[in-house]
Amino acid sequence: MKILVTGGAGFIGANFVRSTIASRPDATVTVLDKLTYAGSSESLAGLDRTSLVQGDIADRDTIEPLVAEHDLVVHFAAESHNDNSLNDPSPFVQTNLVGTFQVLESVRRHGVRLHHISTDEVYGDLELDDPEKFHETTAYNPSSPYSSTKAGSDLLVRAWVRSFGIEATISNCSNNYGPYQHVEKFIPRQITNLIDGVRPRLYGAGANVRDWIHVDDHNSAVWTIIEKGRIGETYLIGANGEKSNKEVVEMILEGMGRDKDDYDHVADRPGHDLRYAIDSTRLREELGWTPRYTNFADGLAATIDWYRTNEGWWRPQKAAVEAKYAAQGQ
Ligand code: NAD
Ligand code: TDX
């Protein structure tokens, strides 16, 4: 099977390529990645049956011939960081909307199966005590330039299925953690701060809740949907991992041998979503998927170890990321 993975040099895409190559001897992978600040060829180092093409999904002349020679497209490429989208929404519109449009047009012209990767943030946020979690029929209500462009990309996929009959599925997953995540994101930022002797930074009061899932569980769910999912359907991916940001920072501090109060509160994110929570019943009951990492503390400990032993991978990005946060009081 020849698989085209867009955004495969980013966090989740690189883990997807790694687990696919390790578990599927029949698979060859082409990664199409623009190698923005968020992508790194080093995340794919040492992989057999994998090639990397540096290019833009929004460029028809780049994507079209690649799609034509593959059996499956798994579309991870996106601008992915909310804080960046608040500073400059422009690349989010370009990549997440125009880029997805070009992916859709290419799979339409060549009749290639597509799986579109999206996020739970398209549903907006929940109250802390809301009894109902996000599910496949929750109304879209995105809050940020990032989540609104992801919502728009999902709607494009749905329309291309209905209007043109393309063969596509969509998944909306909750917050991922694990190896190869950029140090701009919450968990790697705090781990690498502590390695550098800097106190973790919690936005606002730290009461915001995220529903954490290990990246390998996200990717095993993606394969389940590719193999067993119904064309045109959306599946929510989550592993019942709700934790407040304060709880996560305290667990990181304790896991790294520090006092659990040893962090600072900093300026909050404008429009900060309060809580995300996923109901993944459809994926579990219809397709038989279950997560493997059911203990967040263990997954977090393994992630801390990974950042400790792979400093060469993240160190080049760290100073610039912290300078950007410092400039905005975070
Ligand atoms: P990431 O920022 O780590 O990686 C994105 C990758 O896409 C990078 O390698 C980047 O170079 C590439 N890219 C960006 N613009 C491109 C373009 N125009 N053409 C080609 N490549 C381009 O992001 P991630 O966290 O790995 O997220 C991957 C996907 O999963 C995204 O679609 C995101 O919305 C979705 N998602 C992420 C999470 C999460 O917790 N990180 C949760 C749910 C869904
Ligand atoms: O230093 C920080 N301090 C802090 O308190 C950072 C970087 C973040 N936060 C908070 C903001 C969020 O409530 O931690 C939470 C997680 O922040 P991010 O890692 O920026 O993730 P989030 O905004 O929740 O979005 C993530 O999950 C859904 C991914 O970045 C998205 O790509 C995905 O769609």
mmCIF file of C-alpha atoms in Angstrom, residues 175-178 181 185-192 194 199-203 205-214 240-265 272 274 276 295-301 303-304 307:
data_model
loop_
_atom_site.group_PDB
_atom_site.id
_atom_site.type_symbol
_atom_site.label_atom_id
_atom_site.label_comp_id
_atom_site.label_asym_id
_atom_site.label_seq_id
_atom_site.Cartn_x
_atom_site.Cartn_y
_atom_site.Cartn_z
ATOM 1 C CA ASN A 175 -5.269 16.913 22.994
ATOM 2 C CA ASN A 176 -2.336 14.630 22.163
ATOM 3 C CA TYR A 177 0.870 14.126 24.136
ATOM 4 C CA GLY A 178 3.985 12.042 23.519
ATOM 5 C CA GLN A 181 5.752 17.365 20.084
ATOM 6 C CA LYS A 185 2.842 23.192 23.182
ATOM 7 C CA PHE A 186 1.804 22.946 26.844
ATOM 8 C CA ILE A 187 3.328 19.667 28.060
ATOM 9 C CA PRO A 188 6.700 19.825 26.207
ATOM 10 C CA ARG A 189 7.054 23.497 27.125
ATOM 11 C CA GLN A 190 6.806 22.755 30.850
ATOM 12 C CA ILE A 191 9.059 19.659 30.719
ATOM 13 C CA THR A 192 11.791 21.522 28.814
ATOM 14 C CA LEU A 194 12.130 22.337 34.057
ATOM 15 C CA ARG A 199 9.426 27.410 36.418
ATOM 16 C CA PRO A 200 6.392 26.106 34.433
ATOM 17 C CA ARG A 201 3.964 28.726 33.124
ATOM 18 C CA LEU A 202 0.243 28.278 33.690
ATOM 19 C CA TYR A 203 -2.197 30.475 31.746
ATOM 20 C CA ALA A 205 -5.836 30.173 37.043
ATOM 21 C CA GLY A 206 -5.061 26.842 35.346
ATOM 22 C CA ALA A 207 -8.654 25.620 35.709
ATOM 23 C CA ASN A 208 -9.041 24.896 31.963
ATOM 24 C CA VAL A 209 -9.544 21.202 31.238
ATOM 25 C CA ARG A 210 -8.112 19.214 28.348
ATOM 26 C CA ASP A 211 -8.883 15.541 27.495
ATOM 27 C CA TRP A 212 -5.398 14.041 27.048
ATOM 28 C CA ILE A 213 -4.676 11.083 24.763
ATOM 29 C CA HIS A 214 -1.331 9.478 23.939
ATOM 30 C CA ASN A 240 -11.257 9.676 28.907
ATOM 31 C CA GLY A 241 -8.178 11.662 29.935
ATOM 32 C CA GLU A 242 -9.685 14.856 31.357
ATOM 33 C CA LYS A 243 -7.318 16.873 33.575
ATOM 34 C CA SER A 244 -7.101 20.543 34.486
ATOM 35 C CA ASN A 245 -3.941 22.340 33.367
ATOM 36 C CA LYS A 246 -3.061 22.854 37.025
ATOM 37 C CA GLU A 247 -3.241 19.104 37.670
ATOM 38 C CA VAL A 248 -1.010 18.411 34.648
ATOM 39 C CA VAL A 249 1.627 20.948 35.736
ATOM 40 C CA GLU A 250 1.625 19.466 39.242
ATOM 41 C CA MET A 251 2.092 15.948 37.821
ATOM 42 C CA ILE A 252 4.995 17.118 35.635
ATOM 43 C CA LEU A 253 6.642 18.848 38.613
ATOM 44 C CA GLU A 254 6.284 15.772 40.832
ATOM 45 C CA GLY A 255 7.429 13.474 38.011
ATOM 46 C CA MET A 256 10.579 15.565 37.668
ATOM 47 C CA GLY A 257 11.307 15.559 41.399
ATOM 48 C CA ARG A 258 10.164 19.111 42.143
ATOM 49 C CA ASP A 259 7.715 20.647 44.592
ATOM 50 C CA LYS A 260 4.226 20.614 43.057
ATOM 51 C CA ASP A 261 3.680 24.337 43.760
ATOM 52 C CA ASP A 262 6.831 25.378 41.935
ATOM 53 C CA TYR A 263 5.140 27.113 38.954
ATOM 54 C CA ASP A 264 4.032 30.632 37.903
ATOM 55 C CA HIS A 265 0.662 31.952 36.735
ATOM 56 C CA HIS A 272 -9.293 30.605 26.084
ATOM 57 C CA LEU A 274 -12.557 26.281 29.151
ATOM 58 C CA TYR A 276 -12.857 19.870 26.006
ATOM 59 C CA ASN A 295 -2.674 5.508 32.746
ATOM 60 C CA PHE A 296 -1.818 9.170 32.046
ATOM 61 C CA ALA A 297 0.887 9.223 34.761
ATOM 62 C CA ASP A 298 2.788 6.398 33.012
ATOM 63 C CA GLY A 299 2.468 7.992 29.568
ATOM 64 C CA LEU A 300 3.618 11.318 31.002
ATOM 65 C CA ALA A 301 6.632 9.699 32.701
ATOM 66 C CA THR A 303 7.248 11.512 27.664
ATOM 67 C CA ILE A 304 9.411 13.243 30.299
ATOM 68 C CA TYR A 307 12.529 14.923 26.300
#
